[in-house]
Amino acid sequence: MKHRPNGSDEKSYIMIVLGIESSCDETAASLVLDGKNILSSVIASQIDVHHKYGGVVPELASRMHIEAIVPVVDQAIREANLNIEDIDAVAATRGPGLIGALLVGFCFAKSFAFARNLPFAGVNHLEAHIYSLFLADRKPGFPFIALVVSGGHTNIYHVTSYDNFELMGQTRDDAAGEAFDKVAKMLNLGYPGGPVIEKLSKTKDPGAISFPRTMLEKGSFDFSFSGLKSSVARYVHDHSITTEEKKAQVASSFQEAVIDVLSKKLINAAKIKNCKHIGVAGGVSANKTFVEKLFFKAKDQKIDIFAPSPRLCGDNAAMVAARGYTMIQQGALCSLDHDVFSRTKIN
Ligand code: KG4
Ligand code: ZN
């Protein structure tokens, strides 16, 4: 028998979507009501396994997704206090990401939808990160500039509607999160690098070491973090960086260089596109120092900053269900012969 979730009234209740995410090192499932109310969001992280290798090992990731997918979906249904019959539609991440990892969640979702005769949407992971901004209490208004900044991407979009994401620029080499991870590895701080670098940075002056800020050609919204990474590597090689204090100095100066470049490009993009709102999403948007500094830099220009709640910054399935909901409403469905994709593809 179908249940009615807590808080939904007869008229407004339309659809419960099961979202599934498995593009990298998190297996996640979530039930979302009408694309906006999160009924449950379960995330099984593989960080402990990949930690000892200093980065994600794709083959291990796929195997762990296979082990986790059924219990995680099961837990998401239980935590929402619902039954399998209550699910009206299914959405899963289709790409970009690690092919083997994506295949686990996507094929599970496809089979689930086929077995239960439900509509099924294949969601772009980057669009899903933008949708995490719509799940927050404070949401950006259209048009706005969005930054998806994670271990795999540093993309700036001009977002003009729920379906229109114009890519303005992206990284030409390392993603910002990847640079955090690589610098953390140089300093023997473990994986993932972002949270530990942010924590260490709080103790030191961000202006102690002058690392480069690569802005590329005038007017470009692309990024390049490989020069900064090499500069940190040279500094670590040339100086004896063994104490916590010295590590903190490098971490703090590195983080400041990343924040400076991201903030300048975002504010320029907002000015050029005449946007008063900027939203940041993806793992690196969990960095409070970044969001606070961006907020103060943008304030002078009367631009407001938006970020997802902390549990929705990194990979999660609620954002996948939210994006899937609009696709399902519009009939943008996947059939059984649709496949996953590894590289950036939007719309
Ligand atoms: O979005 P996400 O969970 O997965 C990808 O799609 O990549 O992002 C993971 C990335 C990692 O590179 C991690 O170091 C970074 O986000 N990250 C952070 C912070 N928390 C996670 N970077 C900077 N500061 C943080 N607090
Ligand atoms: Zn992601």
Short mmCIF file of C-alpha atoms and ligand atoms in Angstrom, two decimals:
data_model
loop_
_atom_site.label_atom_id
_atom_site.label_comp_id
_atom_site.label_asym_id
_atom_site.label_seq_id
_atom_site.Cartn_x
_atom_site.Cartn_y
_atom_site.Cartn_z
CA MET A 1 0.00 0.00 0.00
CA LYS A 2 1.24 3.52 -0.84
CA HIS A 3 2.13 5.73 2.14
CA ARG A 4 1.88 9.49 2.25
CA PRO A 5 5.11 11.02 3.58
CA ASN A 6 4.98 13.21 6.70
CA GLY A 7 4.24 16.84 5.95
CA SER A 8 2.84 16.37 2.42
CA ASP A 9 -0.74 17.40 1.81
CA GLU A 10 -3.13 15.78 -0.63
CA LYS A 11 -3.01 18.48 -3.32
CA SER A 12 0.63 19.45 -3.53
CA TYR A 13 2.09 15.95 -3.39
CA ILE A 14 3.20 14.82 -6.84
CA MET A 15 6.18 12.53 -6.88
CA ILE A 16 8.78 10.73 -4.75
CA VAL A 17 12.03 10.22 -6.66
CA LEU A 18 14.69 7.73 -5.65
CA GLY A 19 18.07 9.31 -6.48
CA ILE A 20 21.26 7.27 -6.82
CA GLU A 21 24.85 8.57 -7.02
CA SER A 22 27.98 6.48 -7.66
CA SER A 23 30.23 8.59 -9.91
CA CYS A 24 33.34 8.54 -7.71
CA ASP A 25 33.96 7.34 -4.16
CA GLU A 26 30.55 7.79 -2.52
CA THR A 27 27.62 5.39 -2.87
CA ALA A 28 24.53 7.45 -2.12
CA ALA A 29 20.75 7.07 -2.24
CA SER A 30 18.04 9.55 -1.36
CA LEU A 31 14.27 9.92 -1.48
CA VAL A 32 13.13 13.42 -2.44
CA LEU A 33 9.53 14.62 -2.49
CA ASP A 34 8.51 16.89 -5.40
CA GLY A 35 12.14 17.74 -6.18
CA LYS A 36 12.60 19.80 -3.02
CA ASN A 37 11.91 18.01 0.28
CA ILE A 38 14.61 15.56 1.29
CA LEU A 39 12.93 12.57 3.00
CA SER A 40 16.23 10.69 3.42
CA SER A 41 19.81 10.99 2.21
CA VAL A 42 22.27 8.16 2.84
CA ILE A 43 25.94 8.45 1.86
CA ALA A 44 28.40 5.55 2.19
CA SER A 45 31.86 7.04 1.80
CA GLN A 46 34.85 4.96 0.67
CA ILE A 47 37.38 7.53 1.93
CA ASP A 48 38.87 5.14 4.50
CA VAL A 49 39.77 2.66 1.76
CA HIS A 50 41.23 5.18 -0.72
CA HIS A 51 42.99 7.15 2.06
CA LYS A 52 45.94 4.76 2.16
CA TYR A 53 46.57 5.17 -1.60
CA GLY A 54 46.45 8.99 -1.47
CA GLY A 55 43.63 9.14 -4.04
CA VAL A 56 40.70 7.23 -5.52
CA VAL A 57 41.56 3.79 -6.99
CA PRO A 58 38.89 3.27 -9.71
CA GLU A 59 38.79 -0.54 -9.58
CA LEU A 60 38.40 -0.54 -5.80
CA ALA A 61 35.70 2.14 -6.06
CA SER A 62 33.61 0.00 -8.46
CA ARG A 63 33.86 -3.05 -6.21
CA MET A 64 32.84 -1.09 -3.16
CA HIS A 65 29.86 0.45 -4.96
CA ILE A 66 28.66 -3.09 -5.77
CA GLU A 67 28.84 -4.05 -2.10
CA ALA A 68 27.15 -0.86 -0.89
CA ILE A 69 24.40 -0.15 -3.40
CA VAL A 70 21.64 -2.48 -2.09
CA PRO A 71 22.11 -1.70 1.65
CA VAL A 72 22.34 2.06 0.92
CA VAL A 73 19.10 2.11 -1.12
CA ASP A 74 17.43 -0.06 1.50
CA GLN A 75 18.50 2.33 4.27
CA ALA A 76 17.28 5.38 2.30
CA ILE A 77 13.80 3.82 1.97
CA ARG A 78 13.72 2.87 5.67
CA GLU A 79 14.95 6.29 6.88
CA ALA A 80 12.15 7.95 4.90
CA ASN A 81 9.68 5.59 6.65
CA LEU A 82 8.39 4.43 3.29
CA ASN A 83 8.10 1.23 1.27
CA ILE A 84 9.46 0.35 -2.14
CA GLU A 85 5.91 0.82 -3.55
CA ASP A 86 5.97 4.50 -2.54
CA ILE A 87 8.71 5.36 -5.06
CA ASP A 88 7.25 7.02 -8.17
CA ALA A 89 10.38 7.50 -10.29
CA VAL A 90 14.12 6.82 -10.33
CA ALA A 91 17.10 9.06 -11.20
CA ALA A 92 20.78 8.11 -11.28
CA THR A 93 24.03 9.86 -12.16
CA ARG A 94 24.93 9.08 -15.77
CA GLY A 95 28.24 11.01 -15.96
CA PRO A 96 30.80 12.48 -15.89
CA GLY A 97 32.76 10.25 -13.53
CA LEU A 98 34.58 6.93 -13.30
CA ILE A 99 32.99 4.55 -15.80
CA GLY A 100 33.09 1.43 -13.62
CA ALA A 101 31.72 3.34 -10.64
CA LEU A 102 28.96 5.04 -12.66
CA LEU A 103 27.88 1.72 -14.18
CA VAL A 104 27.06 0.25 -10.76
CA GLY A 105 24.58 2.95 -9.73
CA PHE A 106 23.20 3.54 -13.23
CA CYS A 107 22.56 -0.15 -13.99
CA PHE A 108 21.06 -0.72 -10.54
CA ALA A 109 18.73 2.26 -11.05
CA LYS A 110 17.81 1.15 -14.58
CA SER A 111 16.95 -2.36 -13.39
CA PHE A 112 15.00 -1.00 -10.40
CA ALA A 113 12.96 1.29 -12.69
CA PHE A 114 12.40 -1.47 -15.27
CA ALA A 115 11.33 -4.03 -12.66
CA ARG A 116 8.83 -1.62 -11.13
CA ASN A 117 7.77 0.01 -14.40
CA LEU A 118 8.83 3.50 -13.25
CA PRO A 119 10.14 6.48 -15.24
CA PHE A 120 13.93 6.74 -15.15
CA ALA A 121 16.20 9.79 -15.69
CA GLY A 122 19.97 9.74 -16.27
CA VAL A 123 21.37 12.83 -14.55
CA ASN A 124 24.45 14.90 -15.36
CA HIS A 125 26.56 15.03 -12.19
CA LEU A 126 27.52 18.70 -12.71
CA GLU A 127 23.91 19.79 -13.18
CA ALA A 128 23.08 17.82 -10.02
CA HIS A 129 25.69 19.83 -8.07
CA ILE A 130 24.02 23.06 -9.31
CA TYR A 131 20.68 21.62 -8.07
CA SER A 132 22.16 21.19 -4.57
CA LEU A 133 21.82 25.01 -4.38
CA PHE A 134 18.05 24.69 -4.89
CA LEU A 135 17.81 22.32 -1.90
CA ALA A 136 19.21 24.94 0.51
CA ASP A 137 17.06 27.23 2.67
CA ARG A 138 18.57 30.29 0.93
CA LYS A 139 18.40 29.74 -2.84
CA PRO A 140 19.95 31.86 -5.60
CA GLY A 141 17.55 33.57 -8.03
CA PHE A 142 17.88 33.46 -11.85
CA PRO A 143 20.06 34.47 -13.55
CA PHE A 144 23.05 33.54 -11.40
CA ILE A 145 26.66 32.43 -11.73
CA ALA A 146 27.39 28.91 -10.49
CA LEU A 147 30.76 27.40 -9.68
CA VAL A 148 30.97 23.61 -9.52
CA VAL A 149 34.26 23.04 -7.75
CA SER A 150 35.31 19.53 -6.74
CA GLY A 151 38.02 16.91 -7.10
CA GLY A 152 37.24 16.53 -10.81
CA HIS A 153 35.86 19.91 -11.94
CA THR A 154 36.21 23.66 -11.68
CA ASN A 155 33.42 24.91 -13.97
CA ILE A 156 31.76 28.33 -14.10
CA TYR A 157 28.19 28.46 -15.47
CA HIS A 158 25.76 31.22 -16.28
CA VAL A 159 22.49 29.69 -15.07
CA THR A 160 19.38 31.33 -16.54
CA SER A 161 16.70 28.74 -15.71
CA TYR A 162 16.28 25.26 -14.20
CA ASP A 163 17.49 23.80 -17.52
CA ASN A 164 19.86 26.37 -18.92
CA PHE A 165 23.50 26.16 -17.89
CA GLU A 166 25.93 28.05 -20.14
CA LEU A 167 29.50 26.89 -19.50
CA MET A 168 31.65 30.06 -19.26
CA GLY A 169 34.95 28.48 -18.27
CA GLN A 170 36.61 25.41 -16.80
CA THR A 171 40.00 24.22 -15.65
CA ARG A 172 42.58 23.48 -18.35
CA ASP A 173 44.51 21.11 -16.09
CA ASP A 174 43.93 20.24 -12.41
CA ALA A 175 40.62 20.86 -10.68
CA ALA A 176 40.77 23.03 -7.55
CA GLY A 177 39.90 20.06 -5.28
CA GLU A 178 42.56 17.97 -7.03
CA ALA A 179 45.12 20.72 -6.25
CA PHE A 180 44.05 20.58 -2.56
CA ASP A 181 44.49 16.79 -2.63
CA LYS A 182 47.92 16.94 -4.33
CA VAL A 183 49.28 19.65 -2.02
CA ALA A 184 48.04 17.64 0.98
CA LYS A 185 49.92 14.63 -0.40
CA MET A 186 53.14 16.71 -0.73
CA LEU A 187 52.75 17.72 2.92
CA ASN A 188 51.93 14.14 4.02
CA LEU A 189 48.51 15.18 5.26
CA GLY A 190 46.51 12.30 3.70
CA TYR A 191 43.42 12.15 1.46
CA PRO A 192 41.14 14.04 0.91
CA GLY A 193 43.27 17.15 1.18
CA GLY A 194 40.64 19.90 1.33
CA PRO A 195 39.35 19.54 4.91
CA VAL A 196 42.79 19.06 6.47
CA ILE A 197 44.32 21.99 4.54
CA GLU A 198 41.42 24.21 5.57
CA LYS A 199 41.83 23.22 9.23
CA LEU A 200 45.61 23.74 9.25
CA SER A 201 45.24 27.08 7.44
CA LYS A 202 43.24 28.56 10.27
CA THR A 203 46.39 28.69 12.40
CA LYS A 204 48.60 30.67 9.98
CA ASP A 205 48.86 33.95 8.08
CA PRO A 206 47.70 33.37 4.47
CA GLY A 207 50.14 35.98 3.18
CA ALA A 208 53.33 34.31 4.49
CA ILE A 209 54.38 32.75 1.15
CA SER A 210 53.59 34.35 -2.18
CA PHE A 211 52.33 31.60 -4.51
CA PRO A 212 51.25 32.47 -8.10
CA ARG A 213 47.68 33.38 -9.06
CA THR A 214 47.18 32.17 -12.64
CA MET A 215 44.49 34.30 -14.27
CA LEU A 216 45.17 33.27 -17.95
CA GLU A 217 44.17 35.62 -20.82
CA LYS A 218 42.22 38.80 -20.07
CA GLY A 219 38.50 38.03 -19.98
CA SER A 220 39.01 34.25 -19.75
CA PHE A 221 36.94 32.29 -17.25
CA ASP A 222 39.13 29.21 -17.56
CA PHE A 223 41.38 28.11 -14.72
CA SER A 224 44.82 26.56 -14.41
CA PHE A 225 46.06 25.22 -11.09
CA SER A 226 49.07 23.19 -12.27
CA GLY A 227 51.47 26.18 -12.01
CA LEU A 228 50.39 26.79 -8.41
CA LYS A 229 50.78 23.09 -7.64
CA SER A 230 54.32 23.03 -9.13
CA SER A 231 55.23 26.18 -7.26
CA VAL A 232 54.14 24.58 -3.96
CA ALA A 233 56.08 21.41 -4.88
CA ARG A 234 59.25 23.48 -5.53
CA TYR A 235 58.81 25.35 -2.24
CA VAL A 236 58.37 22.09 -0.32
CA HIS A 237 61.42 20.63 -2.08
CA ASP A 238 63.62 23.68 -1.39
CA HIS A 239 62.63 24.26 2.24
CA SER A 240 62.48 21.72 5.00
CA ILE A 241 58.71 21.48 5.59
CA THR A 242 58.51 18.97 8.40
CA THR A 243 56.92 20.74 11.35
CA GLU A 244 53.18 21.30 11.71
CA GLU A 245 53.87 25.02 11.81
CA LYS A 246 55.67 25.09 8.46
CA LYS A 247 53.06 22.83 6.88
CA ALA A 248 50.34 25.19 8.09
CA GLN A 249 52.16 28.15 6.53
CA VAL A 250 52.33 26.42 3.12
CA ALA A 251 48.72 25.18 3.42
CA SER A 252 47.39 28.61 4.32
CA SER A 253 49.29 30.46 1.55
CA PHE A 254 48.25 27.82 -1.02
CA GLN A 255 44.58 27.99 0.02
CA GLU A 256 44.64 31.79 -0.22
CA ALA A 257 45.97 31.62 -3.79
CA VAL A 258 43.12 29.25 -4.80
CA ILE A 259 40.51 31.42 -3.07
CA ASP A 260 41.84 34.59 -4.75
CA VAL A 261 41.63 33.12 -8.27
CA LEU A 262 38.20 31.52 -7.77
CA SER A 263 36.77 34.69 -6.22
CA LYS A 264 38.13 37.08 -8.88
CA LYS A 265 36.83 34.97 -11.77
CA LEU A 266 33.43 34.49 -10.15
CA ILE A 267 32.94 38.18 -9.41
CA ASN A 268 34.10 39.10 -12.97
CA ALA A 269 31.65 36.57 -14.41
CA ALA A 270 28.81 37.99 -12.31
CA LYS A 271 29.66 41.54 -13.41
CA ILE A 272 29.84 40.64 -17.12
CA LYS A 273 26.55 38.71 -17.01
CA ASN A 274 24.89 41.28 -14.76
CA CYS A 275 24.11 38.70 -12.05
CA LYS A 276 23.57 39.66 -8.43
CA HIS A 277 23.83 36.08 -7.16
CA ILE A 278 26.72 33.60 -7.17
CA GLY A 279 26.25 29.97 -6.06
CA VAL A 280 29.13 27.66 -5.23
CA ALA A 281 28.66 23.87 -5.13
CA GLY A 282 30.78 20.68 -5.05
CA GLY A 283 33.25 19.37 -2.47
CA VAL A 284 35.41 22.52 -2.28
CA SER A 285 32.33 24.65 -1.50
CA ALA A 286 32.42 22.97 1.94
CA ASN A 287 35.44 25.22 2.59
CA LYS A 288 34.01 27.87 4.93
CA THR A 289 37.08 30.14 4.58
CA PHE A 290 36.48 30.23 0.81
CA VAL A 291 32.76 30.98 1.09
CA GLU A 292 33.30 33.67 3.77
CA LYS A 293 36.10 35.41 1.85
CA LEU A 294 34.08 35.27 -1.38
CA PHE A 295 31.13 36.75 0.51
CA PHE A 296 33.19 39.74 1.72
CA LYS A 297 34.88 40.29 -1.67
CA ALA A 298 31.50 40.22 -3.47
CA LYS A 299 29.72 42.41 -0.93
CA ASP A 300 31.36 45.58 -2.28
CA GLN A 301 29.82 44.82 -5.68
CA LYS A 302 26.40 44.16 -4.09
CA ILE A 303 26.62 40.51 -5.11
CA ASP A 304 25.26 37.84 -2.74
CA ILE A 305 26.77 34.37 -2.22
CA PHE A 306 24.90 31.06 -1.90
CA ALA A 307 26.19 27.61 -0.92
CA PRO A 308 24.53 24.25 -0.22
CA SER A 309 24.16 22.96 3.33
CA PRO A 310 27.41 21.18 4.37
CA ARG A 311 26.01 17.65 3.83
CA LEU A 312 25.05 18.56 0.25
CA CYS A 313 28.38 20.15 -0.81
CA GLY A 314 30.09 16.86 -1.60
CA ASP A 315 28.63 14.01 -3.62
CA ASN A 316 25.14 13.01 -2.52
CA ALA A 317 21.99 11.55 -4.08
CA ALA A 318 19.47 14.20 -3.00
CA MET A 319 20.83 16.57 -5.67
CA VAL A 320 20.53 13.76 -8.23
CA ALA A 321 16.89 13.14 -7.28
CA ALA A 322 16.18 16.91 -7.44
CA ARG A 323 17.65 17.25 -10.95
CA GLY A 324 15.97 13.97 -11.99
CA TYR A 325 12.59 15.32 -10.85
CA THR A 326 12.62 18.22 -13.34
CA MET A 327 13.83 15.91 -16.14
CA ILE A 328 11.04 13.42 -15.39
CA GLN A 329 8.47 16.24 -15.31
CA GLN A 330 9.64 17.25 -18.78
CA GLY A 331 9.68 13.67 -20.09
CA ALA A 332 13.49 13.69 -20.55
CA LEU A 333 13.77 9.99 -19.75
CA CYS A 334 16.40 7.32 -20.32
CA SER A 335 15.57 3.99 -21.91
CA LEU A 336 17.21 0.65 -21.23
CA ASP A 337 19.83 1.11 -23.99
CA HIS A 338 21.18 4.42 -22.63
CA ASP A 339 24.75 4.23 -21.34
CA VAL A 340 26.94 6.17 -18.88
CA PHE A 341 29.60 8.71 -20.01
CA SER A 342 32.95 9.56 -18.43
CA ARG A 343 33.77 13.07 -19.73
CA THR A 344 32.05 16.43 -19.30
CA LYS A 345 28.86 16.66 -21.30
CA ILE A 346 26.13 19.07 -20.30
CA ASN A 347 22.51 18.99 -21.58
O1 KG4 B 1 32.20 16.91 -4.92
P1 KG4 B 1 33.16 15.94 -4.30
O2 KG4 B 1 32.74 15.25 -3.04
O3 KG4 B 1 33.56 14.82 -5.32
C1 KG4 B 1 33.89 15.04 -6.63
O4 KG4 B 1 32.94 15.07 -7.47
O5 KG4 B 1 35.11 15.24 -6.89
O6 KG4 B 1 34.52 16.75 -4.05
C2 KG4 B 1 35.65 16.16 -3.47
C3 KG4 B 1 36.78 17.20 -3.42
C4 KG4 B 1 38.11 16.67 -2.94
O7 KG4 B 1 39.12 17.09 -3.83
C5 KG4 B 1 38.28 17.32 -1.57
O8 KG4 B 1 39.63 17.55 -1.20
C6 KG4 B 1 37.55 18.62 -1.77
O9 KG4 B 1 36.42 18.28 -2.55
N1 KG4 B 1 37.12 19.20 -0.49
C7 KG4 B 1 37.56 20.39 -0.01
C8 KG4 B 1 36.99 20.55 1.27
N2 KG4 B 1 36.19 19.46 1.53
C9 KG4 B 1 36.28 18.65 0.44
N3 KG4 B 1 38.41 21.28 -0.55
C10 KG4 B 1 38.70 22.38 0.17
N4 KG4 B 1 38.20 22.59 1.42
C11 KG4 B 1 37.35 21.72 2.00
N5 KG4 B 1 36.88 21.96 3.24
ZN ZN B 2 30.83 15.74 -7.40
#
